[in-house]
Amino acid sequence: MTTKRQTPMRHIFLLLLITALLLGQVQITSAATTAATSVETPTLNIESAVLEIQVKIAAHWPHMDKVWPTYDYSNHNLILFYVNDADSSVRVWRLGVDGTRELEASEYELIAMPQPGGYEQLDFEDKPSIAMSVEDNLLAEEDVVDTLYRVATHELVHFYYQSEQAPDESGGSRAQAFPVDKTPRLYRRMIYENLIRAYDNPNDKDQYLGKARYWLDRWQNEYQEEATAIHATDMAEAPAKYTDNLATFITREMTADDIYKEAGKHIDRDSIFYSADAESYEIGNVAALLLDKQSTGWKDSYYRDKQTIEEKLLADVQPIEDTIDPDIENKLTTALDQYNEQTKDEIADIIETEATKDIPYLKLDISASTSSMSAAAMLSYEDKEIIVRYANQFSVDGKTVELDGVNVIDSYTDDGRSYLYIPLPNDATFADDQLTVESDKLKIDGIKATLGDEDGRKVYQAIVDGGTDGIQLEDTPLIDD
């Protein structure tokens, strides 16, 4: 989740899941979910999970217009697929503010089931909806009900409420430059810390907002390329994060002061953010809470104004010079040094593959894909965008391409075409224009492909079936905590 090209819409959605801690988000997938080799015992059964999610939907979705004036969550469905790991059987529920019911096969047979941990946009029963999928490994994860509920609530924002946001024509990207430079991360951390201090200390709010403005100015002036690249992500992800936080407790009876006070319990005060992408969610969330106190109508023109939430909050604030907090600097330096070292090992296969022409690629045109995906990180490294531990499933003329934790290169063109470059193992076979791979992390079921050459390297090309690709980010960092 480079700075030179138009970012496809699939890189604007999140899900949301490139690193909750790596990218600092509360998203849905984890390495255990996408690359598990054994089935974990669920901590709750699917019926209990459905019931608990439904309780949250019934309690909070009817009141989402208090979060953002255009929201109408009473008009949405959550279609939840469950895949039994023991026998691969499928069950499906429809959840909404009016209750839940299990669907008959005839009602969901034409719905494309997302991969476990994934989600899709769809219409169901004449309502703009979201489909999600879980399996036993996911049900075994801690706080899975809260995670599933938050992801559904968050993604509905992207799907149905951000049409006013102008297309990003800046060549933006969510991919983090690697190795990660400490200084811009420190600047953004100081913005974040001062916003939190302004929230926690209302009597000294003006002082802390002035310091936040100082660090915002320094970051934008000294790292203009990054600030431009991440601007669209800041605008899109901050309100979605703010929304899924408030959606955990909002009720019709709550006053603005009640909401403001309760929201403070959901501020992430401790996580280390390894990327600008991660910061987009949390900085904007706290800025939105502060802006709620300052201006009741700021949301009416937010997407048209082309300002991030923190820019809007600090627009008329005079900067107050500040110094880096040494404790924050030491903590962040240690974490980033470890992250850079371990991430270089993590992507060593791509680095080595790029250094030689001996290893062929599958160049997969995913421009028409409707699938969501999970990954551990998106990195910009030596003019390449690397997706780490990529997991997804595609169809090519009815045949399957399944990736389960593979490092790939992401590429896209000015005319909107999106490609994955997938390194192929030595035992890949190509006969009668059909490519076949059978390995632990990559399965290619005899798809139709053409063989070509790019810069002296063999490249097999294929085009997937489908619409537009969504994106998910996972909630585990590359480093070991």
Coordinates of C-alpha atoms in Angstrom, one line a residue:
M1 CA 0.0 0.0 0.0
T2 CA 4.3 4.5 -6.5
T3 CA 4.2 8.0 -6.0
K4 CA 4.4 8.3 -9.8
R5 CA 1.2 6.7 -11.0
Q6 CA -2.5 6.8 -10.4
T7 CA -3.4 4.4 -7.6
P8 CA -6.1 2.0 -8.6
M9 CA -9.3 2.0 -6.5
R10 CA -8.4 -1.4 -5.1
H11 CA -5.5 0.4 -3.3
I12 CA -7.9 2.9 -1.8
F13 CA -10.2 0.4 -0.1
L14 CA -8.7 -1.0 2.7
L15 CA -9.7 -3.0 4.7
L16 CA -8.9 -2.7 5.0
L17 CA -6.2 -5.3 6.2
I18 CA -2.5 -4.5 5.5
T19 CA -1.2 -4.6 9.0
A20 CA -3.2 -3.6 12.0
L21 CA -0.1 -3.3 14.0
L22 CA 2.3 -3.1 11.0
L23 CA -0.1 -0.6 9.6
G24 CA -1.7 0.0 12.9
Q25 CA -5.3 -1.0 12.1
V26 CA -8.0 -3.2 13.6
Q27 CA -8.5 -5.2 10.5
I28 CA -9.6 -8.7 9.8
T29 CA -7.1 -11.2 8.5
S30 CA -3.9 -12.5 10.0
A31 CA -1.1 -14.7 8.8
A32 CA -2.6 -17.5 10.8
T33 CA -5.8 -17.1 8.8
T34 CA -4.3 -16.9 5.3
A35 CA -1.4 -19.2 5.6
A36 CA -2.5 -21.7 8.2
T37 CA -1.4 -25.3 7.9
S38 CA -3.7 -26.7 10.5
V39 CA -7.2 -25.9 11.7
E40 CA -7.4 -24.1 15.0
T41 CA -10.2 -25.0 17.4
P42 CA -12.8 -22.1 17.2
T43 CA -13.3 -20.3 20.5
L44 CA -17.0 -19.9 19.6
N45 CA -19.2 -21.6 17.1
I46 CA -20.6 -19.9 14.1
E47 CA -24.1 -19.6 15.5
S48 CA -22.8 -17.8 18.5
A49 CA -20.7 -15.5 16.3
V50 CA -23.6 -14.7 14.1
L51 CA -25.8 -13.9 17.1
E52 CA -23.2 -11.6 18.7
I53 CA -22.6 -9.7 15.5
Q54 CA -26.4 -9.3 15.0
V55 CA -26.6 -7.9 18.6
K56 CA -24.1 -5.2 17.6
I57 CA -25.8 -4.4 14.3
A58 CA -29.2 -4.1 16.0
A59 CA -27.8 -1.9 18.8
H60 CA -25.7 0.5 16.7
W61 CA -26.5 0.6 13.0
P62 CA -29.9 2.3 13.3
H63 CA -28.1 5.3 14.9
M64 CA -25.2 5.8 12.5
D65 CA -26.6 9.1 11.2
K66 CA -25.3 10.5 14.5
V67 CA -21.8 9.5 13.3
W68 CA -22.1 11.0 9.8
P69 CA -25.2 12.8 8.5
T70 CA -25.4 10.8 5.2
Y71 CA -25.2 7.4 6.8
D72 CA -28.2 5.0 6.5
Y73 CA -27.0 1.7 7.9
S74 CA -30.6 0.5 8.3
N75 CA -30.5 0.1 4.6
H76 CA -27.5 -2.3 4.5
N77 CA -27.2 -6.1 4.8
L78 CA -24.2 -8.2 5.9
I79 CA -24.1 -11.5 4.1
L80 CA -21.9 -13.8 6.2
F81 CA -20.5 -17.0 4.7
Y82 CA -19.1 -19.8 6.9
V83 CA -16.9 -22.5 5.5
N84 CA -16.6 -25.5 7.8
D85 CA -12.9 -26.5 7.8
A86 CA -13.7 -30.1 8.6
D87 CA -15.8 -30.9 5.6
S88 CA -15.8 -27.7 3.4
S89 CA -19.5 -27.3 3.8
V90 CA -21.0 -23.8 3.5
R91 CA -23.6 -22.0 5.5
V92 CA -24.7 -18.4 4.9
W93 CA -26.6 -15.8 7.0
R94 CA -28.2 -12.4 6.2
L95 CA -27.8 -9.9 9.0
G96 CA -29.4 -6.5 9.3
V97 CA -31.1 -4.1 11.7
D98 CA -34.3 -6.0 11.3
G99 CA -32.8 -9.3 12.4
T100 CA -30.9 -12.3 10.9
R101 CA -31.8 -15.5 9.1
E102 CA -29.9 -18.3 7.6
L103 CA -30.2 -18.4 3.8
E104 CA -31.2 -21.3 1.6
A105 CA -28.7 -22.4 -1.1
S106 CA -31.0 -21.0 -3.8
E107 CA -30.6 -17.5 -2.2
Y108 CA -26.9 -17.4 -2.2
E109 CA -25.8 -19.7 -5.0
L110 CA -25.2 -16.8 -7.4
I111 CA -23.2 -14.7 -4.9
A112 CA -19.4 -15.0 -5.3
M113 CA -18.2 -16.1 -1.9
P114 CA -15.2 -14.1 -0.7
Q115 CA -12.1 -15.9 0.5
P116 CA -12.1 -16.6 4.3
G117 CA -11.3 -13.3 5.9
G118 CA -12.4 -11.4 2.8
Y119 CA -15.3 -9.2 1.8
E120 CA -17.2 -8.1 -1.3
Q121 CA -19.6 -5.4 -2.3
L122 CA -23.0 -6.5 -3.6
D123 CA -26.7 -5.8 -3.6
F124 CA -29.0 -8.2 -1.7
E125 CA -32.7 -7.9 -1.3
D126 CA -32.5 -4.5 -3.0
K127 CA -30.1 -3.1 -0.4
P128 CA -26.5 -2.1 -0.8
S129 CA -24.7 -4.8 1.1
I130 CA -21.4 -6.4 2.0
A131 CA -20.5 -10.1 1.8
M132 CA -17.9 -11.5 4.2
S133 CA -16.5 -15.0 4.8
V134 CA -15.2 -16.8 7.8
E135 CA -13.8 -20.2 8.7
D136 CA -12.8 -22.0 11.8
N137 CA -9.3 -20.6 12.0
L138 CA -10.7 -17.1 12.0
L139 CA -13.3 -18.0 14.6
A140 CA -10.4 -19.1 16.8
E141 CA -8.9 -15.6 16.8
E142 CA -9.3 -13.3 19.8
D143 CA -12.0 -10.6 19.5
V144 CA -13.2 -12.0 16.2
V145 CA -16.8 -10.8 16.6
D146 CA -15.6 -7.2 17.2
T147 CA -13.2 -7.5 14.3
L148 CA -15.8 -8.8 11.8
Y149 CA -18.3 -6.1 12.9
R150 CA -15.8 -3.3 12.6
V151 CA -14.7 -4.5 9.2
A152 CA -18.2 -4.7 7.8
T153 CA -19.0 -1.2 9.2
H154 CA -15.8 0.2 7.9
E155 CA -16.0 -1.2 4.4
L156 CA -19.6 0.0 4.0
V157 CA -18.2 3.6 4.3
H158 CA -15.8 2.9 1.3
F159 CA -18.4 1.1 -0.7
Y160 CA -21.3 3.5 -0.4
Y161 CA -20.5 6.9 1.2
Q162 CA -17.3 8.2 -0.4
S163 CA -18.5 8.9 -3.9
E164 CA -17.9 12.7 -3.4
Q165 CA -14.2 12.2 -2.8
A166 CA -12.4 13.4 -5.9
P167 CA -10.3 10.8 -7.8
D168 CA -6.7 10.9 -6.8
E169 CA -4.8 12.4 -9.7
S170 CA -1.6 12.9 -7.8
G171 CA -0.1 9.5 -8.5
G172 CA -0.6 8.5 -4.9
S173 CA 0.2 5.1 -3.4
R174 CA -0.2 3.3 -0.1
A175 CA 3.1 1.5 -0.6
Q176 CA 5.6 2.3 2.1
A177 CA 9.1 3.3 0.9
F178 CA 11.5 0.6 2.2
P179 CA 13.8 0.7 4.1
V180 CA 11.5 2.8 6.3
D181 CA 13.0 6.2 7.1
K182 CA 12.6 7.1 10.7
T183 CA 12.2 10.9 10.4
P184 CA 8.8 11.2 8.6
R185 CA 7.4 8.6 10.9
L186 CA 8.6 10.6 13.9
Y187 CA 7.0 13.8 12.4
R188 CA 3.7 12.1 12.0
R189 CA 4.0 10.5 15.4
M190 CA 4.4 13.9 16.9
I191 CA 1.3 15.1 15.1
Y192 CA -0.5 12.1 16.6
E193 CA 0.8 12.5 20.1
N194 CA -0.1 16.2 20.2
L195 CA -3.6 15.5 19.0
I196 CA -4.0 12.9 21.7
R197 CA -2.7 15.4 24.3
A198 CA -5.2 18.0 23.0
Y199 CA -8.0 15.5 23.4
D200 CA -6.8 14.5 27.0
N201 CA -6.1 18.0 28.2
P202 CA -8.9 20.4 27.0
N203 CA -7.5 23.3 29.0
D204 CA -4.2 23.2 27.1
K205 CA -5.8 22.2 23.8
D206 CA -4.6 25.3 21.9
Q207 CA -1.0 24.7 22.8
Y208 CA -1.1 21.1 21.7
L209 CA -2.9 21.9 18.5
G210 CA -0.2 24.5 17.7
K211 CA 2.5 21.9 18.2
A212 CA 0.5 19.4 16.0
R213 CA 0.4 22.1 13.3
Y214 CA 4.1 22.6 13.6
W215 CA 4.8 18.9 12.9
L216 CA 2.2 18.8 10.1
D217 CA 4.0 21.7 8.4
R218 CA 7.4 20.2 8.8
W219 CA 6.2 16.8 7.4
Q220 CA 4.5 18.3 4.4
N221 CA 7.4 20.7 3.6
E222 CA 10.2 18.2 4.1
Y223 CA 8.4 15.1 2.7
Q224 CA 6.2 16.6 0.0
E225 CA 6.3 13.4 -2.1
E226 CA 5.1 11.2 0.7
A227 CA 2.5 13.8 1.8
T228 CA 1.1 13.9 -1.8
A229 CA 1.2 10.1 -2.2
I230 CA -0.7 9.4 1.0
H231 CA -3.2 12.2 0.8
A232 CA -6.1 10.2 -0.8
T233 CA -5.6 7.4 1.8
D234 CA -5.7 10.0 4.6
M235 CA -8.9 11.3 3.3
A236 CA -10.6 7.9 2.7
E237 CA -9.4 5.9 5.7
A238 CA -9.7 8.4 8.5
P239 CA -13.5 8.8 8.4
A240 CA -13.9 5.1 7.9
K241 CA -11.8 4.4 11.0
Y242 CA -13.6 7.1 13.0
T243 CA -16.8 5.4 11.9
D244 CA -16.0 1.9 12.9
N245 CA -14.8 3.2 16.3
L246 CA -18.0 5.1 17.1
A247 CA -20.1 2.3 15.7
T248 CA -19.0 0.1 18.6
F249 CA -21.0 2.2 21.1
I250 CA -23.3 4.7 19.4
T251 CA -26.9 4.8 20.5
R252 CA -29.8 7.2 19.9
E253 CA -29.7 8.5 23.5
M254 CA -26.1 9.5 23.5
T255 CA -25.3 13.2 23.4
A256 CA -22.4 14.8 21.6
D257 CA -20.5 15.0 24.9
D258 CA -21.2 11.4 25.7
I259 CA -19.8 10.3 22.3
Y260 CA -16.7 12.5 22.7
K261 CA -16.0 11.1 26.1
E262 CA -16.6 7.4 25.2
A263 CA -14.5 7.7 22.0
G264 CA -11.4 8.4 24.0
K265 CA -11.4 4.8 25.2
H266 CA -10.9 3.7 21.5
I267 CA -7.9 5.8 20.8
D268 CA -4.8 3.6 20.1
R269 CA -2.2 5.2 22.3
D270 CA 0.4 2.4 22.3
S271 CA 0.9 0.8 18.8
I272 CA 3.9 1.6 16.7
F273 CA 3.0 2.6 13.1
Y274 CA 5.5 1.5 10.5
S275 CA 4.0 3.3 7.6
A276 CA 2.2 6.5 6.5
D277 CA -0.7 4.2 5.6
A278 CA -1.1 3.0 9.2
E279 CA -1.0 6.6 10.4
S280 CA -3.8 7.6 8.1
Y281 CA -6.4 5.8 10.2
E282 CA -5.4 6.9 13.6
I283 CA -4.3 10.5 13.1
G284 CA -7.6 11.3 11.3
N285 CA -9.7 9.5 13.9
V286 CA -8.4 11.7 16.7
A287 CA -8.6 14.8 14.5
A288 CA -12.2 14.0 13.8
L289 CA -13.1 13.8 17.5
L290 CA -11.5 17.2 18.1
L291 CA -13.1 18.7 15.0
D292 CA -16.5 17.5 16.3
K293 CA -16.0 19.8 19.3
Q294 CA -14.9 22.7 17.1
S295 CA -17.4 22.6 14.2
T296 CA -20.7 20.8 14.0
G297 CA -21.0 21.0 10.2
W298 CA -17.5 20.0 9.0
K299 CA -18.7 16.7 7.6
D300 CA -21.1 18.3 5.1
S301 CA -18.3 19.4 2.7
Y302 CA -15.5 17.1 3.8
Y303 CA -15.0 15.1 0.7
R304 CA -15.5 18.1 -1.6
D305 CA -13.0 20.3 0.3
K306 CA -10.0 18.0 -0.6
Q307 CA -8.5 18.5 2.9
T308 CA -7.6 15.7 5.3
I309 CA -9.3 15.9 8.6
E310 CA -6.2 17.0 10.4
E311 CA -5.6 19.7 7.7
K312 CA -9.2 20.9 8.3
L313 CA -8.8 20.9 12.1
L314 CA -5.5 22.8 12.0
A315 CA -6.2 25.1 9.1
D316 CA -6.5 28.3 11.3
V317 CA -4.1 27.2 14.0
Q318 CA -0.8 29.0 14.4
P319 CA 2.2 26.6 14.6
I320 CA 4.0 26.4 18.0
E321 CA 7.6 25.2 17.7
D322 CA 8.2 21.8 19.3
T323 CA 11.0 19.3 19.8
I324 CA 11.0 15.5 19.4
D325 CA 10.0 13.6 22.5
P326 CA 13.1 11.5 23.3
D327 CA 11.1 8.6 24.7
I328 CA 9.0 8.4 21.5
E329 CA 12.1 8.7 19.3
N330 CA 13.9 5.8 21.2
K331 CA 10.9 3.6 21.0
L332 CA 10.3 4.2 17.4
T333 CA 14.0 3.9 16.4
T334 CA 14.3 0.5 18.1
A335 CA 11.1 -0.7 16.4
L336 CA 12.0 0.5 12.9
D337 CA 15.5 -0.9 13.0
Q338 CA 14.1 -4.3 13.9
Y339 CA 11.3 -4.0 11.3
N340 CA 13.7 -3.0 8.5
E341 CA 16.1 -5.9 9.3
Q342 CA 13.4 -8.5 9.4
T343 CA 11.5 -7.2 6.5
K344 CA 14.6 -7.4 4.3
D345 CA 14.8 -11.0 5.1
E346 CA 11.1 -11.4 4.4
I347 CA 11.4 -10.1 0.9
A348 CA 14.7 -11.7 0.1
D349 CA 13.1 -14.0 -2.5
I350 CA 11.8 -11.1 -4.6
I351 CA 15.1 -9.3 -4.3
E352 CA 17.0 -12.3 -5.5
T353 CA 14.5 -13.0 -8.3
E354 CA 14.8 -9.5 -9.6
A355 CA 18.6 -9.8 -9.6
T356 CA 18.5 -12.7 -12.1
K357 CA 16.6 -13.4 -15.2
D358 CA 16.5 -17.1 -14.6
I359 CA 13.2 -17.3 -12.7
P360 CA 10.1 -16.8 -14.8
Y361 CA 7.0 -14.8 -13.7
L362 CA 3.3 -15.2 -14.2
K363 CA 2.1 -11.8 -15.2
L364 CA -1.5 -11.9 -14.1
D365 CA -3.8 -9.2 -15.3
I366 CA -6.1 -8.6 -12.3
S367 CA -7.8 -5.5 -13.7
A368 CA -11.2 -7.3 -13.8
S369 CA -10.9 -9.0 -10.5
T370 CA -13.7 -8.7 -7.9
S371 CA -11.8 -10.5 -5.1
S372 CA -10.5 -9.0 -1.9
M373 CA -7.0 -10.0 -0.7
S374 CA -4.9 -10.1 2.4
A375 CA -1.2 -9.2 2.8
A376 CA 1.3 -8.3 5.5
A377 CA 2.7 -5.2 3.8
M378 CA 2.9 -3.1 0.7
L379 CA 6.4 -1.9 0.1
S380 CA 8.0 0.4 -2.5
Y381 CA 11.5 -1.0 -3.0
E382 CA 13.8 0.2 -5.8
D383 CA 11.0 1.3 -8.1
K384 CA 9.0 -1.9 -7.5
E385 CA 5.9 -2.3 -5.4
I386 CA 6.1 -5.5 -3.4
I387 CA 3.1 -7.1 -1.7
V388 CA 4.3 -9.3 1.2
R389 CA 2.6 -12.5 2.0
Y390 CA -0.1 -12.0 -0.6
A391 CA -3.2 -14.3 -0.3
N392 CA -6.0 -14.3 -2.9
Q393 CA -7.8 -16.6 -5.3
F394 CA -8.6 -15.8 -9.0
S395 CA -10.3 -17.5 -11.8
V396 CA -8.9 -17.6 -15.4
D397 CA -11.4 -19.1 -17.9
G398 CA -12.9 -21.1 -15.0
K399 CA -9.5 -22.4 -13.8
T400 CA -8.0 -21.4 -10.4
V401 CA -5.0 -19.4 -9.4
E402 CA -4.6 -19.6 -5.6
L403 CA -1.9 -17.7 -3.7
D404 CA -1.4 -18.3 0.0
G405 CA 1.3 -16.1 1.5
V406 CA 3.3 -15.4 -1.7
N407 CA 5.5 -12.3 -2.2
V408 CA 4.5 -10.7 -5.5
I409 CA 5.2 -7.5 -7.4
D410 CA 2.3 -5.2 -8.0
S411 CA 2.2 -3.1 -11.2
Y412 CA -0.3 -0.9 -12.9
T413 CA -0.4 1.3 -15.9
D414 CA -1.6 4.8 -16.6
D415 CA -4.7 3.4 -18.4
G416 CA -5.8 1.6 -15.3
R417 CA -4.6 -1.9 -15.9
S418 CA -3.4 -3.8 -12.8
Y419 CA -0.9 -6.7 -12.8
L420 CA 0.7 -9.1 -10.4
Y421 CA 4.1 -10.5 -11.2
I422 CA 4.2 -13.9 -9.5
P423 CA 7.6 -15.8 -9.3
L424 CA 7.1 -19.3 -10.5
P425 CA 8.8 -22.4 -8.9
N426 CA 11.1 -24.7 -10.8
D427 CA 8.5 -27.4 -11.1
A428 CA 6.0 -25.2 -12.9
T429 CA 4.8 -26.9 -16.2
F430 CA 3.6 -25.3 -19.4
A431 CA 2.1 -27.5 -22.1
D432 CA -0.5 -26.9 -24.7
D433 CA -0.7 -23.3 -23.6
Q434 CA -1.7 -24.3 -20.1
L435 CA 0.3 -23.3 -17.0
T436 CA 0.3 -25.6 -13.9
V437 CA 1.8 -25.2 -10.5
E438 CA 1.3 -27.3 -7.4
S439 CA 3.2 -26.0 -4.3
D440 CA 2.4 -25.1 -0.7
K441 CA 1.8 -21.4 -1.3
L442 CA 0.9 -21.3 -5.0
K443 CA -1.5 -23.5 -6.9
I444 CA -2.3 -22.9 -10.6
D445 CA -4.8 -25.2 -12.1
G446 CA -3.8 -25.5 -15.8
I447 CA -4.8 -21.9 -16.7
K448 CA -4.6 -20.7 -20.3
A449 CA -1.5 -18.5 -20.7
T450 CA 0.8 -17.1 -23.3
L451 CA 4.6 -17.2 -23.1
G452 CA 6.5 -14.0 -23.8
D453 CA 9.6 -12.2 -22.8
E454 CA 10.3 -9.0 -20.8
D455 CA 13.8 -7.7 -20.5
G456 CA 15.2 -11.2 -21.1
R457 CA 13.0 -13.0 -18.7
K458 CA 10.3 -15.6 -19.5
V459 CA 6.9 -14.2 -18.6
Y460 CA 3.7 -16.1 -18.8
Q461 CA 0.6 -13.9 -19.2
A462 CA -3.0 -14.5 -18.3
I463 CA -6.1 -12.5 -17.6
V464 CA -8.5 -13.1 -14.7
D465 CA -12.3 -13.2 -14.8
G466 CA -14.4 -10.6 -12.8
G467 CA -15.0 -6.6 -11.9
T468 CA -12.9 -4.4 -9.7
D469 CA -10.5 -5.5 -7.0
G470 CA -10.8 -4.7 -3.3
I471 CA -8.1 -4.8 -0.8
Q472 CA -7.6 -6.0 2.8
L473 CA -4.8 -5.6 5.1
E474 CA -3.9 -8.0 7.8
D475 CA -3.6 -7.4 11.5
T476 CA -0.1 -8.9 12.2
P477 CA 3.2 -7.1 11.8
L478 CA 6.1 -8.6 9.9
I479 CA 8.3 -8.2 13.0
D480 CA 8.0 -10.4 16.0
D481 CA 6.9 -8.5 19.1

